[in-house]
mmCIF file of C-alpha atoms and ligand atoms in Angstrom:
data_model
loop_
_atom_site.group_PDB
_atom_site.id
_atom_site.type_symbol
_atom_site.label_atom_id
_atom_site.label_comp_id
_atom_site.label_asym_id
_atom_site.label_seq_id
_atom_site.Cartn_x
_atom_site.Cartn_y
_atom_site.Cartn_z
ATOM 1 C CA UNK C 1 1.289 -13.050 -33.108
ATOM 2 C CA UNK C 2 -2.839 -11.981 -33.002
ATOM 3 C CA UNK C 3 -3.592 -11.906 -29.202
ATOM 4 C CA UNK C 4 -6.921 -12.678 -27.645
ATOM 5 C CA UNK C 5 -8.402 -10.745 -24.447
ATOM 6 C CA UNK C 6 -12.193 -11.187 -23.126
ATOM 7 C CA UNK C 7 -13.844 -9.736 -19.947
ATOM 8 C CA UNK C 8 -15.793 -12.679 -17.672
ATOM 9 C CA UNK C 9 -19.139 -11.774 -16.282
ATOM 10 C CA UNK C 10 -22.733 -12.733 -15.382
ATOM 11 C CA UNK C 11 -24.327 -10.745 -16.696
ATOM 12 C CA UNK C 12 -21.623 -9.274 -19.196
ATOM 13 C CA UNK C 13 -23.885 -7.877 -22.157
ATOM 14 C CA UNK C 14 -23.838 -4.363 -21.146
ATOM 15 C CA UNK C 15 -20.034 -3.936 -20.747
ATOM 16 C CA UNK C 16 -18.237 -1.617 -22.749
ATOM 17 C CA UNK C 17 -14.869 -2.836 -21.843
ATOM 18 C CA UNK C 18 -14.771 -4.790 -25.522
ATOM 19 C CA UNK C 19 -15.236 -1.217 -27.190
ATOM 20 C CA UNK C 20 -12.796 0.614 -25.335
ATOM 21 C CA UNK C 21 -10.255 -2.153 -25.952
ATOM 22 C CA UNK C 22 -10.814 -3.030 -29.277
ATOM 23 C CA UNK C 23 -10.491 0.706 -30.217
ATOM 24 C CA UNK C 24 -7.473 1.470 -28.593
ATOM 25 C CA UNK C 25 -5.821 -1.972 -30.222
ATOM 26 C CA UNK C 26 -6.639 -0.718 -33.174
ATOM 27 C CA UNK C 27 -5.736 2.994 -33.054
ATOM 28 C CA UNK C 28 -2.154 1.965 -31.334
ATOM 29 C CA UNK C 29 -1.940 -0.922 -33.886
ATOM 30 C CA UNK C 30 -1.603 -3.676 -31.308
ATOM 31 C CA UNK C 31 -2.825 -6.862 -33.107
ATOM 32 C CA UNK C 32 -5.155 -7.997 -30.654
ATOM 33 C CA UNK C 33 -8.963 -8.572 -30.203
ATOM 34 C CA UNK C 34 -11.263 -8.552 -27.248
ATOM 35 C CA UNK C 35 -14.668 -9.936 -26.399
ATOM 36 C CA UNK C 36 -17.376 -10.760 -24.345
ATOM 37 C CA UNK C 37 -17.529 -14.261 -22.287
ATOM 38 C CA UNK C 38 -20.737 -14.844 -20.346
ATOM 39 C CA UNK C 39 -19.525 -17.369 -17.528
ATOM 40 C CA UNK C 40 -21.979 -18.569 -14.920
ATOM 41 C CA UNK C 41 -19.998 -21.004 -12.754
ATOM 42 C CA UNK C 42 -16.901 -19.014 -11.599
ATOM 43 C CA UNK C 43 -15.031 -22.337 -10.621
ATOM 44 C CA UNK C 44 -14.347 -22.487 -14.595
ATOM 45 C CA UNK C 45 -12.745 -19.476 -14.678
ATOM 46 C CA UNK C 46 -9.412 -20.561 -15.398
ATOM 47 C CA UNK C 47 -10.112 -23.183 -17.637
ATOM 48 C CA UNK C 48 -12.354 -21.400 -20.103
ATOM 49 C CA UNK C 49 -9.276 -18.646 -20.078
ATOM 50 C CA UNK C 50 -7.072 -21.515 -20.936
ATOM 51 C CA UNK C 51 -9.413 -23.215 -23.219
ATOM 52 C CA UNK C 52 -10.100 -19.912 -25.281
ATOM 53 C CA UNK C 53 -6.509 -19.267 -25.683
ATOM 54 C CA UNK C 54 -6.667 -15.758 -24.158
ATOM 55 C CA UNK C 55 -3.637 -13.618 -23.507
ATOM 56 C CA UNK C 56 -5.489 -11.560 -20.614
ATOM 57 C CA UNK C 57 -8.811 -10.727 -19.352
ATOM 58 C CA UNK C 58 -10.977 -8.564 -17.522
ATOM 59 C CA UNK C 59 -13.408 -9.785 -14.616
ATOM 60 C CA UNK C 60 -16.417 -8.121 -13.701
ATOM 61 C CA UNK C 61 -19.334 -9.226 -11.322
ATOM 62 C CA UNK C 62 -19.603 -11.939 -9.682
ATOM 63 C CA UNK C 63 -16.532 -13.549 -10.492
ATOM 64 C CA UNK C 64 -13.534 -11.109 -9.037
ATOM 65 C CA UNK C 65 -12.972 -13.574 -6.117
ATOM 66 C CA UNK C 66 -12.806 -16.607 -8.413
ATOM 67 C CA UNK C 67 -10.303 -14.952 -10.251
ATOM 68 C CA UNK C 68 -8.386 -13.937 -7.259
ATOM 69 C CA UNK C 69 -8.373 -17.837 -6.192
ATOM 70 C CA UNK C 70 -7.400 -18.742 -10.029
ATOM 71 C CA UNK C 71 -4.215 -16.630 -10.134
ATOM 72 C CA UNK C 72 -0.800 -18.336 -9.835
ATOM 73 C CA UNK C 73 0.864 -14.831 -8.952
ATOM 74 C CA UNK C 74 -0.880 -11.765 -7.437
ATOM 75 C CA UNK C 75 0.297 -8.199 -7.472
ATOM 76 C CA UNK C 76 0.767 -7.037 -3.709
ATOM 77 C CA UNK C 77 -2.490 -4.779 -4.419
ATOM 78 C CA UNK C 78 -4.610 -7.493 -5.582
ATOM 79 C CA UNK C 79 -3.334 -9.716 -2.596
ATOM 80 C CA UNK C 80 -4.306 -7.007 -0.045
ATOM 81 C CA UNK C 81 -7.704 -6.428 -1.386
ATOM 82 C CA UNK C 82 -8.608 -10.233 -2.184
ATOM 83 C CA UNK C 83 -10.182 -9.613 -5.593
ATOM 84 C CA UNK C 84 -8.781 -9.600 -9.091
ATOM 85 C CA UNK C 85 -10.022 -7.618 -12.042
ATOM 86 C CA UNK C 86 -7.187 -8.234 -14.427
ATOM 87 C CA UNK C 87 -5.309 -11.400 -15.543
ATOM 88 C CA UNK C 88 -2.712 -11.704 -17.588
ATOM 89 C CA UNK C 89 -0.835 -14.784 -18.890
ATOM 90 C CA UNK C 90 2.976 -14.770 -18.723
ATOM 91 C CA UNK C 91 4.965 -18.132 -19.602
ATOM 92 C CA UNK C 92 1.795 -20.366 -18.667
ATOM 93 C CA UNK C 93 0.938 -18.836 -15.569
ATOM 94 C CA UNK C 94 -1.893 -16.262 -14.585
ATOM 95 C CA UNK C 95 -0.797 -12.886 -13.091
ATOM 96 C CA UNK C 96 -3.573 -11.331 -11.139
ATOM 97 C CA UNK C 97 -4.104 -7.403 -10.946
ATOM 98 C CA UNK C 98 -6.639 -5.141 -9.301
ATOM 99 C CA UNK C 99 -7.132 -1.840 -11.371
ATOM 100 C CA UNK C 100 -10.506 -1.180 -9.717
ATOM 101 C CA UNK C 101 -9.439 0.927 -6.891
ATOM 102 C CA UNK C 102 -6.956 3.362 -8.636
ATOM 103 C CA UNK C 103 -9.723 4.117 -11.003
ATOM 104 C CA UNK C 104 -12.101 4.633 -8.503
ATOM 105 C CA UNK C 105 -9.727 7.134 -6.414
ATOM 106 C CA UNK C 106 -9.515 9.344 -9.692
ATOM 107 C CA UNK C 107 -13.145 9.531 -10.447
ATOM 108 C CA UNK C 108 -14.085 11.341 -6.891
ATOM 109 C CA UNK C 109 -10.907 13.439 -7.262
ATOM 110 C CA UNK C 110 -13.247 15.900 -8.587
ATOM 111 C CA UNK C 111 -15.320 16.546 -5.404
ATOM 112 C CA UNK C 112 -14.253 18.818 -2.706
ATOM 113 C CA UNK C 113 -14.067 18.842 0.934
ATOM 114 C CA UNK C 114 -14.979 14.977 1.148
ATOM 115 C CA UNK C 115 -13.589 13.302 4.515
ATOM 116 C CA UNK C 116 -16.231 10.649 5.012
ATOM 117 C CA UNK C 117 -18.043 8.201 2.630
ATOM 118 C CA UNK C 118 -20.486 5.697 2.805
ATOM 119 C CA UNK C 119 -19.869 2.665 0.671
ATOM 120 C CA UNK C 120 -23.105 0.775 0.067
ATOM 121 C CA UNK C 121 -22.370 -2.915 -0.462
ATOM 122 C CA UNK C 122 -19.888 -5.084 0.260
ATOM 123 C CA UNK C 123 -18.687 -6.916 -2.887
ATOM 124 C CA UNK C 124 -15.232 -7.217 -4.574
ATOM 125 C CA UNK C 125 -14.991 -3.726 -5.504
ATOM 126 C CA UNK C 126 -15.858 -2.557 -2.277
ATOM 127 C CA UNK C 127 -12.998 -4.806 -0.951
ATOM 128 C CA UNK C 128 -10.724 -3.177 -3.105
ATOM 129 C CA UNK C 129 -11.186 0.533 -2.684
ATOM 130 C CA UNK C 130 -11.945 0.641 0.955
ATOM 131 C CA UNK C 131 -8.344 -0.381 1.628
ATOM 132 C CA UNK C 132 -6.878 2.379 -0.623
ATOM 133 C CA UNK C 133 -9.653 5.137 0.452
ATOM 134 C CA UNK C 134 -8.529 4.323 4.290
ATOM 135 C CA UNK C 135 -5.000 4.526 3.031
ATOM 136 C CA UNK C 136 -5.667 7.923 1.666
ATOM 137 C CA UNK C 137 -6.980 9.405 4.741
ATOM 138 C CA UNK C 138 -10.684 8.875 4.249
ATOM 139 C CA UNK C 139 -13.485 7.799 6.882
ATOM 140 C CA UNK C 140 -15.026 4.742 5.479
ATOM 141 C CA UNK C 141 -18.209 3.417 6.498
ATOM 142 C CA UNK C 142 -19.962 0.277 4.859
ATOM 143 C CA UNK C 143 -23.842 -0.644 4.539
ATOM 144 C CA UNK C 144 -24.487 -3.830 3.102
ATOM 145 C CA UNK C 145 -28.026 -5.486 2.567
ATOM 146 C CA UNK C 146 -26.773 -8.890 4.565
ATOM 147 C CA UNK C 147 -24.557 -9.694 7.545
ATOM 148 C CA UNK C 148 -22.273 -12.341 5.906
ATOM 149 C CA UNK C 149 -19.925 -10.338 3.136
ATOM 150 C CA UNK C 150 -19.546 -7.620 6.321
ATOM 151 C CA UNK C 151 -17.311 -9.824 8.419
ATOM 152 C CA UNK C 152 -13.884 -9.312 6.872
ATOM 153 C CA UNK C 153 -14.383 -5.897 6.691
ATOM 154 C CA UNK C 154 -15.625 -5.547 10.446
ATOM 155 C CA UNK C 155 -12.149 -7.596 11.017
ATOM 156 C CA UNK C 156 -10.309 -4.715 9.356
ATOM 157 C CA UNK C 157 -11.872 -2.334 11.567
ATOM 158 C CA UNK C 158 -14.397 -0.390 9.470
ATOM 159 C CA UNK C 159 -17.680 0.872 10.573
ATOM 160 C CA UNK C 160 -19.932 -1.587 9.242
ATOM 161 C CA UNK C 161 -23.949 -1.995 9.345
ATOM 162 C CA UNK C 162 -26.914 -3.834 7.832
ATOM 163 C CA UNK C 163 -29.805 -2.006 7.136
ATOM 164 C CA UNK C 164 -31.487 -3.359 10.099
ATOM 165 C CA UNK C 165 -28.504 -2.334 12.248
ATOM 166 C CA UNK C 166 -27.644 1.145 10.888
ATOM 167 C CA UNK C 167 -27.868 4.135 12.771
ATOM 168 C CA UNK C 168 -28.201 7.227 10.403
ATOM 169 C CA UNK C 169 -25.682 10.109 10.668
ATOM 170 C CA UNK C 170 -24.205 12.762 8.224
ATOM 171 C CA UNK C 171 -21.352 11.209 5.543
ATOM 172 C CA UNK C 172 -19.888 13.513 2.992
ATOM 173 C CA UNK C 173 -20.167 11.204 0.065
ATOM 174 C CA UNK C 174 -22.316 8.005 -0.380
ATOM 175 C CA UNK C 175 -21.370 5.627 -2.943
ATOM 176 C CA UNK C 176 -23.477 2.748 -5.035
ATOM 177 C CA UNK C 177 -21.009 -0.361 -5.184
ATOM 178 C CA UNK C 178 -23.961 -2.848 -5.356
ATOM 179 C CA UNK C 179 -24.729 -4.527 -8.224
ATOM 180 C CA UNK C 180 -28.419 -3.209 -7.402
ATOM 181 C CA UNK C 181 -29.911 -1.102 -10.510
ATOM 182 C CA UNK C 182 -27.522 -3.080 -12.997
ATOM 183 C CA UNK C 183 -29.749 -5.501 -14.181
ATOM 184 C CA UNK C 184 -32.884 -4.551 -12.365
ATOM 185 C CA UNK C 185 -34.594 -0.979 -11.413
ATOM 186 C CA UNK C 186 -33.523 -1.583 -7.566
ATOM 187 C CA UNK C 187 -32.385 1.138 -5.489
ATOM 188 C CA UNK C 188 -28.989 -0.294 -3.386
ATOM 189 C CA UNK C 189 -31.054 0.302 0.091
ATOM 190 C CA UNK C 190 -34.492 1.232 1.261
ATOM 191 C CA UNK C 191 -35.634 4.654 0.223
ATOM 192 C CA UNK C 192 -35.943 5.452 4.037
ATOM 193 C CA UNK C 193 -32.472 5.189 4.774
ATOM 194 C CA UNK C 194 -31.187 6.633 1.246
ATOM 195 C CA UNK C 195 -33.155 9.617 1.384
ATOM 196 C CA UNK C 196 -31.835 11.623 5.005
ATOM 197 C CA UNK C 197 -28.286 10.364 3.797
ATOM 198 C CA UNK C 198 -28.507 11.972 -0.006
ATOM 199 C CA UNK C 199 -30.220 15.031 1.508
ATOM 200 C CA UNK C 200 -26.974 15.591 4.067
ATOM 201 C CA UNK C 201 -24.464 14.385 1.394
ATOM 202 C CA UNK C 202 -22.096 16.590 -0.568
ATOM 203 C CA UNK C 203 -22.084 14.173 -3.589
ATOM 204 C CA UNK C 204 -22.803 10.954 -4.727
ATOM 205 C CA UNK C 205 -20.936 8.225 -6.876
ATOM 206 C CA UNK C 206 -23.042 5.423 -8.688
ATOM 207 C CA UNK C 207 -20.215 3.292 -10.171
ATOM 208 C CA UNK C 208 -22.358 1.267 -12.592
ATOM 209 C CA UNK C 209 -22.409 2.765 -15.894
ATOM 210 C CA UNK C 210 -24.227 2.854 -19.150
ATOM 211 C CA UNK C 211 -27.533 3.756 -17.534
ATOM 212 C CA UNK C 212 -28.990 6.234 -15.163
ATOM 213 C CA UNK C 213 -29.740 4.055 -12.350
ATOM 214 C CA UNK C 214 -33.048 4.828 -9.877
ATOM 215 C CA UNK C 215 -29.618 5.491 -7.088
ATOM 216 C CA UNK C 216 -28.281 8.246 -9.465
ATOM 217 C CA UNK C 217 -31.678 9.515 -9.887
ATOM 218 C CA UNK C 218 -32.511 9.806 -6.602
ATOM 219 C CA UNK C 219 -29.093 11.624 -5.942
ATOM 220 C CA UNK C 220 -30.120 14.104 -8.726
ATOM 221 C CA UNK C 221 -33.378 15.248 -7.174
ATOM 222 C CA UNK C 222 -31.363 16.449 -3.984
ATOM 223 C CA UNK C 223 -29.136 18.315 -6.576
ATOM 224 C CA UNK C 224 -25.878 16.769 -5.790
ATOM 225 C CA UNK C 225 -22.999 16.699 -7.693
ATOM 226 C CA UNK C 226 -22.590 12.935 -9.122
ATOM 227 C CA UNK C 227 -20.462 10.798 -10.994
ATOM 228 C CA UNK C 228 -21.235 7.427 -12.769
ATOM 229 C CA UNK C 229 -19.102 4.709 -13.535
ATOM 230 C CA UNK C 230 -17.556 5.914 -16.490
ATOM 231 C CA UNK C 231 -14.619 7.277 -15.167
ATOM 232 C CA UNK C 232 -13.658 4.701 -13.023
ATOM 233 C CA UNK C 233 -14.520 2.548 -16.296
ATOM 234 C CA UNK C 234 -11.943 4.347 -18.359
ATOM 235 C CA UNK C 235 -9.183 4.741 -15.276
ATOM 236 C CA UNK C 236 -9.511 0.786 -14.429
ATOM 237 C CA UNK C 237 -9.400 0.009 -18.235
ATOM 238 C CA UNK C 238 -6.418 1.898 -19.377
ATOM 239 C CA UNK C 239 -3.932 0.245 -16.645
ATOM 240 C CA UNK C 240 -5.648 -2.929 -17.521
ATOM 241 C CA UNK C 241 -4.392 -2.246 -21.275
ATOM 242 C CA UNK C 242 -1.151 -0.912 -19.894
ATOM 243 C CA UNK C 243 -0.730 -4.782 -18.266
ATOM 244 C CA UNK C 244 -2.269 -6.133 -21.570
ATOM 245 C CA UNK C 245 0.037 -4.581 -23.809
ATOM 246 C CA UNK C 246 3.269 -4.921 -21.254
ATOM 247 C CA UNK C 247 3.283 -1.390 -20.293
ATOM 248 C CA UNK C 248 4.734 -0.227 -24.283
ATOM 249 C CA UNK C 249 2.302 2.655 -24.521
ATOM 250 C CA UNK C 250 1.706 5.984 -22.760
ATOM 251 C CA UNK C 251 -1.071 5.877 -20.314
ATOM 252 C CA UNK C 252 -2.312 9.287 -21.284
ATOM 253 C CA UNK C 253 -2.640 8.042 -24.987
ATOM 254 C CA UNK C 254 -4.507 5.242 -24.202
ATOM 255 C CA UNK C 255 -6.571 7.378 -21.836
ATOM 256 C CA UNK C 256 -7.400 9.668 -24.147
ATOM 257 C CA UNK C 257 -8.349 7.176 -27.083
ATOM 258 C CA UNK C 258 -10.807 5.600 -24.608
ATOM 259 C CA UNK C 259 -12.198 8.687 -23.368
ATOM 260 C CA UNK C 260 -13.359 9.857 -26.797
ATOM 261 C CA UNK C 261 -15.016 6.680 -27.484
ATOM 262 C CA UNK C 262 -17.233 6.684 -24.737
ATOM 263 C CA UNK C 263 -17.754 10.330 -25.150
ATOM 264 C CA UNK C 264 -19.013 9.585 -29.176
HETATM 265 P P1 NDP A 1 -20.180 -8.220 -5.949
HETATM 266 O O1 NDP A 1 -20.990 -9.149 -6.891
HETATM 267 O O2 NDP A 1 -18.431 -8.811 -5.542
HETATM 268 O O3 NDP A 1 -20.951 -7.731 -4.994
HETATM 269 C C1 NDP A 1 -22.262 -7.201 -5.042
HETATM 270 C C2 NDP A 1 -22.754 -6.349 -3.840
HETATM 271 O O4 NDP A 1 -24.040 -5.714 -4.208
HETATM 272 C C3 NDP A 1 -22.947 -6.997 -2.521
HETATM 273 O O5 NDP A 1 -22.781 -6.408 -1.310
HETATM 274 C C4 NDP A 1 -24.365 -7.507 -2.579
HETATM 275 O O6 NDP A 1 -25.092 -7.486 -1.381
HETATM 276 C C5 NDP A 1 -25.236 -6.071 -3.286
HETATM 277 N N1 NDP A 1 -26.317 -6.461 -3.922
HETATM 278 C C6 NDP A 1 -26.512 -6.944 -5.111
HETATM 279 N N2 NDP A 1 -27.823 -6.567 -5.509
HETATM 280 C C7 NDP A 1 -28.537 -5.871 -4.593
HETATM 281 C C8 NDP A 1 -29.496 -5.514 -4.075
HETATM 282 N N3 NDP A 1 -30.602 -5.693 -5.145
HETATM 283 N N4 NDP A 1 -29.701 -4.732 -3.108
HETATM 284 C C9 NDP A 1 -28.752 -4.041 -2.360
HETATM 285 N N5 NDP A 1 -27.614 -4.960 -2.603
HETATM 286 C C10 NDP A 1 -27.441 -5.607 -3.115
HETATM 287 O O7 NDP A 1 -20.022 -7.072 -7.039
HETATM 288 P P2 NDP A 1 -18.813 -6.214 -7.210
HETATM 289 O O8 NDP A 1 -18.263 -5.245 -6.368
HETATM 290 O O9 NDP A 1 -18.026 -6.493 -8.396
HETATM 291 O O10 NDP A 1 -19.245 -5.140 -8.382
HETATM 292 C C11 NDP A 1 -20.536 -4.229 -7.842
HETATM 293 C C12 NDP A 1 -21.021 -2.931 -8.816
HETATM 294 O O11 NDP A 1 -19.939 -2.295 -9.410
HETATM 295 C C13 NDP A 1 -21.595 -3.688 -9.890
HETATM 296 O O12 NDP A 1 -22.698 -3.228 -10.690
HETATM 297 C C14 NDP A 1 -20.369 -3.553 -11.482
HETATM 298 O O13 NDP A 1 -20.701 -3.714 -12.680
HETATM 299 C C15 NDP A 1 -19.969 -2.103 -10.733
HETATM 300 N N6 NDP A 1 -18.307 -1.843 -11.122
HETATM 301 C C16 NDP A 1 -18.165 -0.783 -12.043
HETATM 302 C C17 NDP A 1 -16.791 -0.537 -12.298
HETATM 303 C C18 NDP A 1 -16.161 0.785 -13.293
HETATM 304 O O14 NDP A 1 -15.603 0.789 -13.831
HETATM 305 N N7 NDP A 1 -17.722 1.421 -13.529
HETATM 306 C C19 NDP A 1 -16.040 -1.508 -11.849
HETATM 307 C C20 NDP A 1 -16.071 -2.564 -11.112
HETATM 308 C C21 NDP A 1 -17.507 -2.736 -10.714
HETATM 309 P P3 NDP A 1 -25.097 -9.086 -0.592
HETATM 310 O O15 NDP A 1 -23.954 -9.143 0.133
HETATM 311 O O16 NDP A 1 -26.492 -8.848 0.292
HETATM 312 O O17 NDP A 1 -25.561 -9.842 -1.533
#
């Protein structure tokens, strides 16, 4: 039976997920296709998923919390982080997973001597990755534009600040986990805050992929080792593909197909 998969987001035009998933379906002989769905209203996620007769989906900005709410079953990690980026339909019910955090861990493994991490942004991806980073032994701090989204992180014991309350200190790794720079040319925080942070950091990561963001450009001007969102994109996609195809392929094989597509 031919299966359909999709990525939900707003915006979604920039997404490379259809390209890498479709290539892997073709290369591995899995009878399916994968397309983009521009969804403005997150509360319509489940209805749209079922109307489109999808077998599975990925969820990107700003609907990961809506995907969490739409899930009938949550895997323990998705439950812990409160955000879902992968949905799979089984026996008429939606199973929610989160593959962002394992992807992120892999993408920073190449940097040496990283102990402290400052994450810019307090959205779904920060929720997912901060917990796993803390469990891995990193000291994690969070800086966000507004206070509202910091509340749950404060409850979990993370050091948190807004631009107004931030007291600068040295962090080994600075990570842009906001969507600033995705559809505009803005920095994730005021330049006066970012410049000293980058000057004293050992590396910088922007998880936005497919373009050089203003944040990454600024990090490069300080000659920092950097990573963009491609490594993380591939790693989370490999794990999502593994769920979509019910674990029937080798992860390294999926990884090698997806990596070669993006490098072409
Ligand atoms: P959310 O919508 O859940 O959160 C967005 C966050 O960005 C909020 O903290 C928000 O702050 C902040 N923000 C948005 N615009 C600005 C701005 N102009 N200046 C400062 N802060 C801003 O997003 P996600 O966590 O789901 O995703 C964040 C980014 O990560 C997206 O760009 C997404 O494309 C990318 N991503 C990449 C992946 C990959 O595989 N490479 C995987 C997952 C995500 P506030 O609370 O003040 O509104």
